[in-house]
Tab-separated table of C-alpha atoms in Angstrom:
chain	number	residue	atom	x	y	z
A	1	UNK	CA	-34.010	3.515	39.507
A	2	UNK	CA	-32.733	2.974	35.988
A	3	UNK	CA	-29.496	4.386	34.693
A	4	UNK	CA	-29.581	7.476	32.512
A	5	UNK	CA	-26.078	7.013	31.154
A	6	UNK	CA	-26.836	8.504	27.776
A	7	UNK	CA	-28.342	11.728	29.068
A	8	UNK	CA	-26.704	14.657	30.795
A	9	UNK	CA	-27.204	15.232	34.487
A	10	UNK	CA	-28.712	18.674	34.975
A	11	UNK	CA	-29.087	18.382	38.710
A	12	UNK	CA	-26.872	16.267	40.946
A	13	UNK	CA	-28.387	13.262	42.680
A	14	UNK	CA	-29.528	14.034	46.220
A	15	UNK	CA	-29.899	11.459	48.938
A	16	UNK	CA	-32.634	11.223	51.493
A	17	UNK	CA	-36.378	11.235	51.196
A	18	UNK	CA	-37.239	13.430	48.274
A	19	UNK	CA	-40.880	13.678	47.351
A	20	UNK	CA	-41.322	12.594	43.766
A	21	UNK	CA	-43.184	15.471	42.237
A	22	UNK	CA	-44.486	15.952	38.753
A	23	UNK	CA	-41.980	18.688	38.017
A	24	UNK	CA	-39.843	18.283	34.927
A	25	UNK	CA	-36.744	20.254	34.064
A	26	UNK	CA	-37.148	22.729	31.231
A	27	UNK	CA	-34.112	21.185	29.582
A	28	UNK	CA	-35.799	17.790	29.451
A	29	UNK	CA	-38.866	19.097	27.629
A	30	UNK	CA	-38.917	18.753	23.839
A	31	UNK	CA	-38.599	22.201	22.328
A	32	UNK	CA	-38.641	21.734	18.534
A	33	UNK	CA	-41.834	19.869	17.760
A	34	UNK	CA	-42.580	21.023	14.220
A	35	UNK	CA	-40.656	20.408	11.034
A	36	UNK	CA	-39.807	23.150	8.597
A	37	UNK	CA	-42.018	23.129	5.530
A	38	UNK	CA	-40.813	23.976	2.061
A	39	UNK	CA	-41.689	27.411	0.801
A	40	UNK	CA	-42.814	28.317	-2.689
A	41	UNK	CA	-39.892	27.942	-5.110
A	42	UNK	CA	-38.177	25.174	-3.133
A	43	UNK	CA	-39.532	22.224	-5.151
A	44	UNK	CA	-42.719	21.578	-3.218
A	45	UNK	CA	-44.881	18.580	-4.128
A	46	UNK	CA	-47.224	20.744	-6.187
A	47	UNK	CA	-44.342	22.218	-8.189
A	48	UNK	CA	-42.901	18.781	-8.863
A	49	UNK	CA	-46.287	17.531	-10.073
A	50	UNK	CA	-46.600	20.554	-12.391
A	51	UNK	CA	-43.123	19.948	-13.816
A	52	UNK	CA	-43.919	16.278	-14.362
A	53	UNK	CA	-47.155	17.138	-16.194
A	54	UNK	CA	-45.332	19.694	-18.360
A	55	UNK	CA	-42.674	17.133	-19.306
A	56	UNK	CA	-45.305	14.556	-20.184
A	57	UNK	CA	-47.104	17.074	-22.401
A	58	UNK	CA	-43.839	17.982	-24.153
A	59	UNK	CA	-43.074	14.315	-24.753
A	60	UNK	CA	-46.514	13.799	-26.266
A	61	UNK	CA	-45.980	16.776	-28.593
A	62	UNK	CA	-42.556	15.536	-29.657
A	63	UNK	CA	-43.901	12.008	-30.124
A	64	UNK	CA	-46.601	13.309	-32.445
A	65	UNK	CA	-44.030	15.087	-34.597
A	66	UNK	CA	-41.912	11.965	-35.010
A	67	UNK	CA	-44.775	9.889	-36.379
A	68	UNK	CA	-45.497	10.107	-40.106
A	69	UNK	CA	-48.928	10.692	-41.548
A	70	UNK	CA	-49.289	6.912	-41.841
A	71	UNK	CA	-48.634	6.485	-38.151
A	72	UNK	CA	-45.311	4.756	-38.776
A	73	UNK	CA	-42.180	5.833	-37.028
A	74	UNK	CA	-39.790	7.549	-39.398
A	75	UNK	CA	-36.841	5.457	-40.491
A	76	UNK	CA	-33.375	6.904	-40.599
A	77	UNK	CA	-30.576	6.093	-42.972
A	78	UNK	CA	-27.743	4.260	-41.226
A	79	UNK	CA	-25.259	4.685	-44.086
A	80	UNK	CA	-23.538	7.521	-42.213
A	81	UNK	CA	-22.789	5.217	-39.300
A	82	UNK	CA	-21.180	2.673	-41.628
A	83	UNK	CA	-19.033	5.395	-43.189
A	84	UNK	CA	-17.881	6.535	-39.771
A	85	UNK	CA	-16.877	3.045	-38.676
A	86	UNK	CA	-14.967	2.448	-41.932
A	87	UNK	CA	-13.138	5.752	-41.497
A	88	UNK	CA	-12.263	4.845	-37.925
A	89	UNK	CA	-10.931	1.465	-39.035
A	90	UNK	CA	-8.789	3.124	-41.722
A	91	UNK	CA	-7.373	5.587	-39.190
A	92	UNK	CA	-6.555	2.783	-36.775
A	93	UNK	CA	-4.786	0.805	-39.508
A	94	UNK	CA	-2.818	3.895	-40.585
A	95	UNK	CA	-1.761	4.517	-36.989
A	96	UNK	CA	-0.503	0.979	-36.648
A	97	UNK	CA	1.399	1.116	-39.946
A	98	UNK	CA	2.771	4.612	-39.470
A	99	UNK	CA	3.602	4.086	-35.832
A	100	UNK	CA	2.534	7.548	-34.711
A	101	UNK	CA	3.494	7.573	-31.027
A	102	UNK	CA	1.545	10.739	-30.264
A	103	UNK	CA	-1.740	8.935	-30.941
A	104	UNK	CA	-1.056	6.261	-28.328
A	105	UNK	CA	-1.255	7.032	-24.658
A	106	UNK	CA	1.594	5.692	-22.611
A	107	UNK	CA	0.807	4.555	-19.108
A	108	UNK	CA	3.106	6.233	-16.618
A	109	UNK	CA	3.692	5.414	-13.013
A	110	UNK	CA	3.175	8.061	-10.355
A	111	UNK	CA	6.899	8.176	-9.559
A	112	UNK	CA	8.338	8.249	-13.094
A	113	UNK	CA	9.410	11.873	-12.798
A	114	UNK	CA	11.153	11.534	-9.433
A	115	UNK	CA	14.587	13.150	-9.479
A	116	UNK	CA	16.503	10.744	-7.258
A	117	UNK	CA	15.173	7.483	-8.623
A	118	UNK	CA	17.552	4.493	-8.943
A	119	UNK	CA	20.494	6.349	-7.438
A	120	UNK	CA	21.979	3.309	-5.750
A	121	UNK	CA	22.155	0.995	-8.766
A	122	UNK	CA	25.872	1.423	-9.371
A	123	UNK	CA	26.882	1.210	-5.734
A	124	UNK	CA	27.872	-2.109	-4.254
A	125	UNK	CA	26.533	-2.781	-0.810
A	126	UNK	CA	29.061	-3.699	1.812
A	127	UNK	CA	27.963	-6.620	3.922
A	128	UNK	CA	26.982	-5.614	7.441
A	129	UNK	CA	29.018	-7.243	10.121
A	130	UNK	CA	28.166	-7.471	13.778
A	131	UNK	CA	30.849	-6.807	16.355
A	132	UNK	CA	29.785	-7.134	19.959
A	133	UNK	CA	32.047	-4.334	21.147
A	134	UNK	CA	30.904	-0.728	21.545
A	135	UNK	CA	34.390	0.660	20.867
A	136	UNK	CA	35.121	-1.240	17.651
A	137	UNK	CA	31.702	-1.574	15.985
A	138	UNK	CA	31.033	-0.125	12.518
A	139	UNK	CA	28.430	2.411	13.654
A	140	UNK	CA	30.839	4.046	16.121
A	141	UNK	CA	33.680	4.184	13.599
A	142	UNK	CA	31.405	5.744	10.956
A	143	UNK	CA	30.024	8.212	13.502
A	144	UNK	CA	33.521	9.275	14.602
A	145	UNK	CA	34.705	9.712	11.013
A	146	UNK	CA	31.664	11.785	10.122
A	147	UNK	CA	31.153	14.017	13.158
A	148	UNK	CA	34.131	13.972	15.507
A	149	UNK	CA	37.392	13.595	13.568
A	150	UNK	CA	36.825	16.548	11.166
A	151	UNK	CA	36.508	18.892	14.148
A	152	UNK	CA	39.584	17.563	15.959
A	153	UNK	CA	42.080	18.962	13.439
């Protein structure tokens, strides 16, 4: 018999001669056989087709308005765009000459506003020395000075 390792065991395995019947557990039968269908107002296929047709009709109407009587597409004056670019260039040049710092964004690091940053710059580090003696090593002396000696007086 093959392994059913991926499926739960509803009934424990029984030894002996068991007649193999056609009975199937109710838990092994598929229960949900139909998919939910979209209801009206939930973007069914028909609604999407209607929306698409409406958009195409609107585009045709707008396209007809853009064309002239001659059938040519209307031309627009691009002088405004040139004026805008010249004005932007003048503003950029004035910013560079005037040096207005509020117009320039400064890139800040995420830890620029940390309170305790660079605290140990002025301190000189004492070289660590290793003493192979538990009574005289630096850790024990520091520990005694910090925790034990203040309470002995």
